XYZ file of C-alpha atoms in Angstrom:
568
model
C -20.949 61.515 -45.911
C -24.110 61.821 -43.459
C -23.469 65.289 -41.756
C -23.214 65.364 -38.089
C -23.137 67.603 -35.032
C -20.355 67.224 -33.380
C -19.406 67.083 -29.783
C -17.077 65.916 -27.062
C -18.316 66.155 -23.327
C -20.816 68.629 -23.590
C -23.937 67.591 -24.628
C -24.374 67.036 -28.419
C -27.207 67.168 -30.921
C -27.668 64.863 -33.951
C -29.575 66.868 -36.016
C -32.103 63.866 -37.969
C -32.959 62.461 -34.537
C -33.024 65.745 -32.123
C -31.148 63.225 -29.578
C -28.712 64.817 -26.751
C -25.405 62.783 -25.813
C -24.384 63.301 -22.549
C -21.524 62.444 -21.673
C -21.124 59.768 -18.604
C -19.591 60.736 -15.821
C -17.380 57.689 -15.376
C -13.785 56.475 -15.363
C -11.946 53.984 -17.158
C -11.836 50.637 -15.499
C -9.110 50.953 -12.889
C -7.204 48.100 -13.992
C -6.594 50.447 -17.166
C -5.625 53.350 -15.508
C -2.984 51.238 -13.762
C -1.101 50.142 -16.568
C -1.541 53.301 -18.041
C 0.259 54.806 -15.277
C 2.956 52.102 -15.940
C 3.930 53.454 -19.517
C 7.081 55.753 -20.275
C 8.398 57.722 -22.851
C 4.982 58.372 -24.736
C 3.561 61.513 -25.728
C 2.006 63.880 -23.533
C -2.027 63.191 -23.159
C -4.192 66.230 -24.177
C -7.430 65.079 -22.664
C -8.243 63.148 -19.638
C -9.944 60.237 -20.587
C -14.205 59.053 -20.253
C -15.703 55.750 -20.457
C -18.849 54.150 -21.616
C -19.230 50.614 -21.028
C -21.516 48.022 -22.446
C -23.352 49.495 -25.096
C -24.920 47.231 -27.417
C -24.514 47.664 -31.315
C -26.767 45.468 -33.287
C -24.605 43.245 -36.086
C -25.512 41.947 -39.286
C -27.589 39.290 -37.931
C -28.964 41.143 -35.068
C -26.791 39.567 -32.728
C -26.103 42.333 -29.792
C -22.133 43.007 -30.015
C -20.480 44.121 -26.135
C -19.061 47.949 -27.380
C -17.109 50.218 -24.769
C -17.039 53.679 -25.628
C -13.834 55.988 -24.695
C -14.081 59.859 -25.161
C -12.117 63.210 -23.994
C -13.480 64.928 -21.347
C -13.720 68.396 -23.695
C -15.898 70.169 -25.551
C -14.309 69.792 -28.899
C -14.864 68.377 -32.526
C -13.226 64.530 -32.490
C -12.782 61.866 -35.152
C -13.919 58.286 -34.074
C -11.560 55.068 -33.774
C -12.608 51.798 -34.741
C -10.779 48.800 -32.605
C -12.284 45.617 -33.146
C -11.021 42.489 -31.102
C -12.187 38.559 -30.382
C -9.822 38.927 -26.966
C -12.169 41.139 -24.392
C -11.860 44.703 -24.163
C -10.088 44.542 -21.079
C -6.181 44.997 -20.219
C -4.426 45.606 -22.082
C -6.799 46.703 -25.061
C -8.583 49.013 -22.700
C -5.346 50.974 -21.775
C -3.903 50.920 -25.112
C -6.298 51.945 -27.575
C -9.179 53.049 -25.012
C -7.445 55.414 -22.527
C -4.259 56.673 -24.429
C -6.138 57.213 -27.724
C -8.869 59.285 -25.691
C -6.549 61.114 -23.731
C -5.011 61.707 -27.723
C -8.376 63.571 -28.709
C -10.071 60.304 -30.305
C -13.450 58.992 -29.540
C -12.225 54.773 -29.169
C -15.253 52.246 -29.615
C -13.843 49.003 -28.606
C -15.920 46.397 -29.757
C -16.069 42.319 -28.892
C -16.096 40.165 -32.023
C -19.229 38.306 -31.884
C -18.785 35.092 -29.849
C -17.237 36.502 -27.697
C -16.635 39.050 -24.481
C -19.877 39.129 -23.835
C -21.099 39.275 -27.917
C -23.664 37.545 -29.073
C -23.699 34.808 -31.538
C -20.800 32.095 -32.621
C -17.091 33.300 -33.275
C -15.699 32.313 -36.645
C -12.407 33.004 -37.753
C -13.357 35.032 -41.018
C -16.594 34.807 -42.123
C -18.438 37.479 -40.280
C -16.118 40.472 -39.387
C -16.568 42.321 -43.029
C -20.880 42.037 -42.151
C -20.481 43.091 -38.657
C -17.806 45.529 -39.035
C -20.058 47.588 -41.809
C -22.876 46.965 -38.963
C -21.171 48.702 -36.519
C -20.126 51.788 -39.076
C -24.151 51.934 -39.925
C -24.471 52.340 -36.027
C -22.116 54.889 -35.500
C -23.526 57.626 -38.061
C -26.289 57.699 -35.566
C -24.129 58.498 -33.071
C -24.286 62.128 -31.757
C -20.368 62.552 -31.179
C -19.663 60.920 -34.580
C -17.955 63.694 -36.995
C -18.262 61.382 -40.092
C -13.787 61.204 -39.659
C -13.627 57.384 -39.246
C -10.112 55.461 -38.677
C -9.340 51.373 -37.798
C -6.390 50.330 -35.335
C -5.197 47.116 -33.584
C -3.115 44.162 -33.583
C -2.526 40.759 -35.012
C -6.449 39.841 -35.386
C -7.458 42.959 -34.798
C -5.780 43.836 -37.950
C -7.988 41.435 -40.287
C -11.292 43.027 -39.019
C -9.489 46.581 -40.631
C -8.993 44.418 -44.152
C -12.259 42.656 -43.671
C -13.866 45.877 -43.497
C -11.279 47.576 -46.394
C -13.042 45.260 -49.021
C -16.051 47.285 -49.479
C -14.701 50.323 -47.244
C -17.666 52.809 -45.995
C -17.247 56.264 -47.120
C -16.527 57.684 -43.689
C -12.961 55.449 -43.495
C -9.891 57.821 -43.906
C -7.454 56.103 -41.965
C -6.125 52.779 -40.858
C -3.081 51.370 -38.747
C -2.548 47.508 -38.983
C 0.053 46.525 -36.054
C 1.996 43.300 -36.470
C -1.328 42.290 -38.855
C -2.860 39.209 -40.049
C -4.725 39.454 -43.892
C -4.551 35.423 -44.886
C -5.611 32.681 -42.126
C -4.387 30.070 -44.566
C -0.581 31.432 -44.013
C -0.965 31.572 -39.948
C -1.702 27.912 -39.955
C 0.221 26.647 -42.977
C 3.261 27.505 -44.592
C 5.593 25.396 -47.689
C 2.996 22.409 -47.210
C 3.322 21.970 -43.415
C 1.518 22.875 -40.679
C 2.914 25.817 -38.738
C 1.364 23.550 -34.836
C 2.624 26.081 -32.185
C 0.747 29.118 -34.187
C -2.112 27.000 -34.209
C -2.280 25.603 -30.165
C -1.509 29.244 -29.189
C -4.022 31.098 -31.582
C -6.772 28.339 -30.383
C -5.884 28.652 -26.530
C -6.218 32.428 -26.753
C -9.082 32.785 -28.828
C -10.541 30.384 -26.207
C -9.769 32.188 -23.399
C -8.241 35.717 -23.375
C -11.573 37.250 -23.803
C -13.003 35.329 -20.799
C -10.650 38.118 -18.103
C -6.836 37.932 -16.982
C -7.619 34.930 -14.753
C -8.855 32.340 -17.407
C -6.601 33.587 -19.735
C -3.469 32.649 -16.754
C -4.945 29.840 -16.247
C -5.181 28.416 -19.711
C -1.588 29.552 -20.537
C -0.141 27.834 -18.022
C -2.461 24.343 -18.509
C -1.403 24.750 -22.284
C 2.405 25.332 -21.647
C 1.717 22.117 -18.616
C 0.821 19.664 -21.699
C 2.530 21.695 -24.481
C 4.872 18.590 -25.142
C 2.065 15.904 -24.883
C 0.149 17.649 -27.494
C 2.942 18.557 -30.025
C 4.102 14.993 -30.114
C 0.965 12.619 -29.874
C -0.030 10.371 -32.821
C -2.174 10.261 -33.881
C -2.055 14.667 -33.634
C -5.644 14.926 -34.690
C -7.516 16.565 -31.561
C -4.311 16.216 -28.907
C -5.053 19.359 -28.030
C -8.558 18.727 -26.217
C -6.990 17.535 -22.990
C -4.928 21.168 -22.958
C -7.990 23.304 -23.755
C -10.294 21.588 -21.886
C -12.238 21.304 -24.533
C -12.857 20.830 -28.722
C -12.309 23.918 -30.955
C -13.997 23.085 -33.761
C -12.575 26.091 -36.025
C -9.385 25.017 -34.791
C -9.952 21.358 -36.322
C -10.955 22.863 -39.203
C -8.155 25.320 -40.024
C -5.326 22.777 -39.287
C -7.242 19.983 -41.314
C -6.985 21.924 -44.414
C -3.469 22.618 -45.685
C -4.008 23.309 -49.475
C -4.479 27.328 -50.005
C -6.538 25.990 -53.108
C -9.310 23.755 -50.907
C -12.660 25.387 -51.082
C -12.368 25.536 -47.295
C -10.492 28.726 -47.492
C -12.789 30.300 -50.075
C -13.332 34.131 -48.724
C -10.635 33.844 -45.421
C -8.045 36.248 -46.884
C -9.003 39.767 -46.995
C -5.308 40.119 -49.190
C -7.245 41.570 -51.973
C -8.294 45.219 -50.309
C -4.893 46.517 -50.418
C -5.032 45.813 -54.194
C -7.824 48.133 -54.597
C -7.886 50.259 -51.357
C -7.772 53.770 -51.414
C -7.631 54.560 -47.194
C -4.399 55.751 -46.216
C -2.977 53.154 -44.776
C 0.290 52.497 -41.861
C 1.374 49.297 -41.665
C 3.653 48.596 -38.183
C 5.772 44.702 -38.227
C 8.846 43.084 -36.525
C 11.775 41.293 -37.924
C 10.772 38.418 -35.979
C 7.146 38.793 -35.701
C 5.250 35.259 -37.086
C 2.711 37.790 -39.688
C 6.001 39.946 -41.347
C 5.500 38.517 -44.457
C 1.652 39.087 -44.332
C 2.600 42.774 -43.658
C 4.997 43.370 -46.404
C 2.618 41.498 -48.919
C 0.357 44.554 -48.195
C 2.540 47.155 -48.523
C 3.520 45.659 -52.008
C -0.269 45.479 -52.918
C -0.727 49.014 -51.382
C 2.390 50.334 -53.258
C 1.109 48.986 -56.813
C -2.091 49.994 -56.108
C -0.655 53.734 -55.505
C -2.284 54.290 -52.087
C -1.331 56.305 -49.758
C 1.178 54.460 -47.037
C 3.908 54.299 -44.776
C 5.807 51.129 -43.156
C 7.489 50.557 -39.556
C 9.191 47.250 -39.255
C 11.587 47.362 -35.970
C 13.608 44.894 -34.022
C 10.639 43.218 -32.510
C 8.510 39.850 -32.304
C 4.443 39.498 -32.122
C 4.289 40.160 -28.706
C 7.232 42.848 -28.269
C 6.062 45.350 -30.508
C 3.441 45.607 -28.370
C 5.447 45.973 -25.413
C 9.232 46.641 -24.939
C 8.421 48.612 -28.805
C 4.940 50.186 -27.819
C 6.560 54.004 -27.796
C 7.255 53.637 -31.585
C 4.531 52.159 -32.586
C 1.944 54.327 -30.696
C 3.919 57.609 -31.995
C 4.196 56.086 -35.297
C -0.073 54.878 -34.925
C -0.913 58.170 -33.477
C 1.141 60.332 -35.938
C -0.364 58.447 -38.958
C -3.977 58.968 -37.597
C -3.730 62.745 -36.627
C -2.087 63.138 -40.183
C -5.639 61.711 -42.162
C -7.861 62.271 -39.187
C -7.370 66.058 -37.930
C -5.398 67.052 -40.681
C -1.936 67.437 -38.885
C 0.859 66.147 -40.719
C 3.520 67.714 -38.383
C 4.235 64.161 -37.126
C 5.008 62.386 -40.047
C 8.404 61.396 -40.830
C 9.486 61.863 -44.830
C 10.701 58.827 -45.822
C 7.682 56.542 -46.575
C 9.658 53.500 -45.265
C 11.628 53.286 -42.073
C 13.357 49.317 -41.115
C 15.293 48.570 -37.993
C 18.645 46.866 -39.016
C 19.789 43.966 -37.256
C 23.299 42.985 -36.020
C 23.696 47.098 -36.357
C 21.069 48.294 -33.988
C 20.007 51.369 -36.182
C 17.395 52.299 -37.877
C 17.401 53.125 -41.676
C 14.585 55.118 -43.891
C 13.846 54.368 -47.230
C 11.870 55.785 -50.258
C 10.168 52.129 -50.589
C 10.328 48.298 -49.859
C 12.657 46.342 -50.649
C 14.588 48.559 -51.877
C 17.150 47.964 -54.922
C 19.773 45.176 -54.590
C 21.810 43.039 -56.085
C 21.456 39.137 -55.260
C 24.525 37.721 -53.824
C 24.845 34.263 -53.833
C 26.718 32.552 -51.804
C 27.232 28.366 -52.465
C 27.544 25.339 -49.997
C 30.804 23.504 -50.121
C 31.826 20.067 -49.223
C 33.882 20.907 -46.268
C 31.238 22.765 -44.233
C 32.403 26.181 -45.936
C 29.785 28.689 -47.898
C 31.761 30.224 -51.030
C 31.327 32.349 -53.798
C 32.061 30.182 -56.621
C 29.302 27.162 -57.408
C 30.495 23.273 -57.044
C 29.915 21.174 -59.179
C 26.207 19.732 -59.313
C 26.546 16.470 -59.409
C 28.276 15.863 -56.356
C 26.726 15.220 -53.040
C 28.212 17.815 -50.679
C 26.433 16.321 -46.986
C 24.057 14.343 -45.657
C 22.092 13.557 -42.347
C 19.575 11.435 -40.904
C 16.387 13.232 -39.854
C 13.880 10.981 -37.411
C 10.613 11.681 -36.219
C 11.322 10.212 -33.091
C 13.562 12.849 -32.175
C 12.675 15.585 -34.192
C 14.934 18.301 -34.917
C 13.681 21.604 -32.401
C 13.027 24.711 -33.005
C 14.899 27.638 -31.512
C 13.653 31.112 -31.781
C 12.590 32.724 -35.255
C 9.164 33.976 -36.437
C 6.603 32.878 -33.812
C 3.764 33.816 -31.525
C 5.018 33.318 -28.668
C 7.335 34.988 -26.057
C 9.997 32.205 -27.376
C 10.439 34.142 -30.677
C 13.257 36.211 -31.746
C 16.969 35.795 -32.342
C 18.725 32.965 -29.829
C 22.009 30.836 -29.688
C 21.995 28.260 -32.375
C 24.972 26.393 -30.720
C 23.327 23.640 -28.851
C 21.093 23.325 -31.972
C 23.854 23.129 -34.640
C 25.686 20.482 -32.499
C 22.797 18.331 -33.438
C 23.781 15.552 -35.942
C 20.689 16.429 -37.816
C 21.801 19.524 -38.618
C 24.035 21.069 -41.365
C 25.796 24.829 -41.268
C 27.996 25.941 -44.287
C 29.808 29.105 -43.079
C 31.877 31.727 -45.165
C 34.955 33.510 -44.489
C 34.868 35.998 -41.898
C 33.745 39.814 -43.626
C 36.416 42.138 -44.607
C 33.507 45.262 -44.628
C 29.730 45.037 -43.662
C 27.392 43.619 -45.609
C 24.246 44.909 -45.262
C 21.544 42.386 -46.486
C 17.815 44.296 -46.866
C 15.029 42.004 -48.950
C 13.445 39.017 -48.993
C 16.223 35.746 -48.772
C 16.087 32.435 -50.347
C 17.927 29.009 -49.858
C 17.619 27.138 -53.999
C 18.666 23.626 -52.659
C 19.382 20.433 -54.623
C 17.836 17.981 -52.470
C 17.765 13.689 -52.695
C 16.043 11.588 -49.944
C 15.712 8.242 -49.639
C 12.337 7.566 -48.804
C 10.642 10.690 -50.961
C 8.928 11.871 -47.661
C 10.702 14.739 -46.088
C 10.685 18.901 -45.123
C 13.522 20.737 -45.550
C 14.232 23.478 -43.309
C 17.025 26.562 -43.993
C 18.089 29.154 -41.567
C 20.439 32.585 -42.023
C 22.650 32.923 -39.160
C 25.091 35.838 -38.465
C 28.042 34.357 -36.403
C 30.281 36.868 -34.462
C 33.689 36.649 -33.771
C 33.376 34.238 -30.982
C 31.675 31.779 -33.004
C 27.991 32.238 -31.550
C 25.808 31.501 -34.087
C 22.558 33.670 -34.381
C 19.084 33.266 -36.695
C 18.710 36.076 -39.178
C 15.600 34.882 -40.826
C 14.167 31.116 -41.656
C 11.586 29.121 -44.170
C 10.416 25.439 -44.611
C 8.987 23.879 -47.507
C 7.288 20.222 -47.316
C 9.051 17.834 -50.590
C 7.109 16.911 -53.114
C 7.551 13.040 -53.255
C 10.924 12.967 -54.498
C 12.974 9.721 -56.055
C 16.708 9.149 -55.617
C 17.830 11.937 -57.529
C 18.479 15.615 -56.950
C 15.496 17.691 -57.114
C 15.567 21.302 -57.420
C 13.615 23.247 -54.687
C 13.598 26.747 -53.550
C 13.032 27.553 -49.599
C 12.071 31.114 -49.037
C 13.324 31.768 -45.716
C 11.478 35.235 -45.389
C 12.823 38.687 -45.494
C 15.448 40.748 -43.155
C 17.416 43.943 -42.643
C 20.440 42.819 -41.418
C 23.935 44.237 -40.993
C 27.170 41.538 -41.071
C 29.745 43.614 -39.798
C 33.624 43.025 -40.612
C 34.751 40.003 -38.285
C 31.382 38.249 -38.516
C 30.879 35.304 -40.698
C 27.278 34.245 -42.895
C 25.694 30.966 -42.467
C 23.480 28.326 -44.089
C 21.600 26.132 -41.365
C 20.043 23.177 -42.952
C 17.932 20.350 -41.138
C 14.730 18.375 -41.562
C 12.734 20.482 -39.450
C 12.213 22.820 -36.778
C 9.845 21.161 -34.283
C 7.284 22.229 -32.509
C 6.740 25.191 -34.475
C 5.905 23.011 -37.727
C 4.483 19.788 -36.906
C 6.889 17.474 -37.889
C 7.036 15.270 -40.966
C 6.124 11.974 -39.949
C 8.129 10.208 -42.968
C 5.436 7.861 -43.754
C 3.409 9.771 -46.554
C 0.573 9.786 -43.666
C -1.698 12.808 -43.411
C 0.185 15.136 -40.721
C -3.038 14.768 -38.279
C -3.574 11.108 -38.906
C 0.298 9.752 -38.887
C 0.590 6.895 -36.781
C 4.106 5.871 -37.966
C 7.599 7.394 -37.648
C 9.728 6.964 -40.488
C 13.595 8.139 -40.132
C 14.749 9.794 -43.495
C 18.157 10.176 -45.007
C 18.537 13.450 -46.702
C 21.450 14.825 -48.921
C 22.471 18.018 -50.637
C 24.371 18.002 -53.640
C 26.035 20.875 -55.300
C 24.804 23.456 -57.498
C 22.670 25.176 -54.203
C 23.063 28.320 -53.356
C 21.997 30.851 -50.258
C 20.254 33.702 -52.178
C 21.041 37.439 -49.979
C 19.530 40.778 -51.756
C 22.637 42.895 -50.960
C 22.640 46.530 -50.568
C 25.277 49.463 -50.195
C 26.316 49.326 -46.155
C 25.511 53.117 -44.519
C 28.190 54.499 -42.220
């Protein structure tokens, strides 16, 4: 580690260069210290805040990258922050990470992503932020304020620059927090064999636009949600979007052209493989309902085996949530993990390693690791609508329905992007005729289900061209029906007869109190968040023709739920 002088707002030396940092006189952006002054319920600041904008840090190519600099107004000794982003460095990044972090005793350099806010050179989704973000670390040790105590923070994208940089991490990294994260591109865009569309229009309209200002980004949100329907159900789908962007994305083309993990395409786009081998401490914040859970707990697993230090927050929350209605957990649970490895104060951390909110319960519950040990109930579809304990026999078909294109089965709430995510009333959707439920008894005790849940389905179509979608519901004792968790898998071409297929519908902590009854949603699909299956055999983006599809279950499925002791 290069050795430093260190210094907050008095002037500081670097010792090679015999350079003096002054520190600017300027404010944050008032747009940031509004919303800061919005916030509640967060710690106490330490510092008041400084701001240097638009410095320009050379990347790998030599491509000048936009950098604001945040600081606390103190003389002091203070460990640097690393927040890389492709949306601006405006509201509400400036706020969030610049101000409060500052105020927190961090120096904050919030960089653009080349491409864009200002950065020069093209955006790509992966295949520059591990080059620029080791570019950036190179420019920072001649820093005069740098102290050589480097840590990484953000959200969603923000959270692949950390990994990107994790693969070959620079000696100075000690710390990282990855908020409601992404690691694999592959599994934002596709997921069991079909194209996960609303992800993809609302990643490309933001990437587009957010880091343009406030305005464009409106502006674009509200022409996208204008022709939302248009695009999601043109055919062919290929390039529908151009009319709601304004414009061709050709990364966007790209990503949702490509649906095999295997194709060469995706050669180098996850950064998975630095939790398998990462020794920086590492926090990892997600929500129930937040579309990039299962990319978090994947790298908690990989961090686990691995035996690095981390911790894991996964609360009631979706993408966008966490950020907001849950931003005074996160940013104690982000700033407790970063004075623990960056100032050596530990005093904030909690002792269990593992803390999940519980659903249906509305408490939280800490753990010594994830998942913890259960046993796998299973619970088995019956003829008459009813989910039992006991397996039917499997040969017999137990329902069927009629899934067509033309009409294609919606999506309600669940894992997604967008503000629309989270747990909803599944009434008007299970009135559907394209829909199945199989509901148990009511509960004599809670159940408390904590782990990752599974549908194993017997499946026969009669066309071989169909997705098969499976939903956990809790229903209360007025019948309303609510989603737990959810998967979709694409069918192999199938013939006639029953094939075997196993729908991993994600993972959950989730309470089924006495009264309340379990249940199995089946249907075709859950449209517009996967594009639907067109019936044909076409190519997703190509499919010209609708084909309506007769699916049946027979017996011999089961609903898979990891099952743990309830708490009091």
């Amino acid at each position: 580690m290069t050795p430093h002088t260190r210094g907050g707002v008095s002037g500081a030396t670097d010792g090679g260069a015999g350079t003096t940092w002054v520190a600017p006189p300027g404010k944050p952006p008032l747009s940031a210290r509004m919303m800061r002054a919005t916030w509640r319920g967060l710690p106490a600041k330490r510092y008041e805040a400084g701001w240097e904008p638009d410095l320009e840090v050379p990347a790998a190519d030599g491509s000048l990258l936009r950098t604001d600099h945040y600081f606390p107004r103190a003389e002091g000794d203070f460990p640097t922050l690393l927040v890389r982003s492709p949306y601006g460095r405006g509201v509400p990044w400036s706020p969030m990470y610049g101000v409060l972090f500052a105020e927190q005793g961090f120096h904050v350099v919030l960089q653009s992503c080349r491409g864009t806010g200002g950065s020069g050179g093209e955006f790509h989704f992966w295949r520059n932020e591990a080059a620029d973000g080791r570019a950036t670390v190179d420019w920072l040790r001649d820093r005069p304020w740098f102290n050589g105590a480097l840590g990484t923070l953000g959200p969603s994208y923000l959270g692949y620059v950390q990994w990107a940089l994790a693969l070959d991490p620079p000696p100075e990294l000690r710390a990282m927090v990855v908020q409601v994260g992404l690691h694999d591109p592959h599994a934002l865009f596709h997921r069991g064999g079909a194209l996960q569309l609303e992800n993809a229009l609302l990643v490309g309209s933001g990437m587009t636009s957010q880091h343009r200002g406030f305005g464009p980004f409106l502006r674009a949100t509200l022409w996208l949600r204008r022709h939302f329907a248009e695009m999601t159900r043109a055919l062919p789908l290929r390039g529908s979007y151009v009319r709601g962007f304004g414009g061709e994305v050709p990364w966007l083309d790209e990503v949702m052209s490509h649906p095999d993990a295997g194709d060469p395409f995706w050669q180098g786009a996850s950064t998975g493989g630095a939790a398998a081998t990462s020794r920086v401490p590492t926090c990892l914040i997600g929500g129930w309902h937040d579309a990039l859970v299962d990319q978090t707990l994947e790298q908690y697993g990989r961090l686990r085996r691995a035996g690095c230090d981390t911790s894991l927050l996964v609360g009631p929350w979706t993408h966008t949530s966490a950020l907001q209605k849950g931003w005074p957990e996160v940013f104690a649970e982000s700033l407790a993990w970063l004075r623990a490895h960056l100032c050596d104060d530990p005093s904030g951390l909690r002792p269990a390693g593992v803390r999940v909110h519980i659903g249906g319960q509305g408490h939280w519950r800490d753990l010594a690791e994830w998942p913890p040990a259960s046993a796998v109930g299973q619970w088995f579809p019956a003829g008459d609508g009813r989910l039992i304990r006991q397996p039917s026999e499997a040969t017999v078909p137990l329902a069927a329905f009629r899934y067509d294109p033309a009409d294609p089965t919606p999506s309600i709430g669940g894992p997604l992007l967008s503000p629309a995510a989270g747990s909803r009333d599944n009434g008007d959707l299970e009135g559907r005729p394209d829909v199945l439920t199989f509901t148990s008894e009511p509960m004599n005790e809670p159940m408390d289900v904590l782990g990752p849940v599974a549908a194993r389905l017997r499946i026969s179509t009669d066309t071989g061209y169909a997705d098969v979608f499976a939903r956990l519901c809790d229903v209360d004792e007025k019948g309303r029906s609510v989603n737990v968790c959810d998967g979709l898998v694409r069918l192999p071409t199938t013939p006639a007869h029953p094939l075997e297929v196993t729908v991993p519908m994600s993972s959950t902590a989730h309470r089924f109190a006495p009264g309340h009854r379990v249940r199995l949603q089946l249907s075709g699909g859950a449209h517009p968040r996967f594009a639907r299956n067109s019936g044909s055999g076409e190519p997703t983006l190509d499919a010209t023709t609708l084909t309506p599809v007769r699916i049946t279950v027979h017996g011999g499925s089961a609903l898979e739920l990891p099952q743990v002791r309830a708490e009091r």
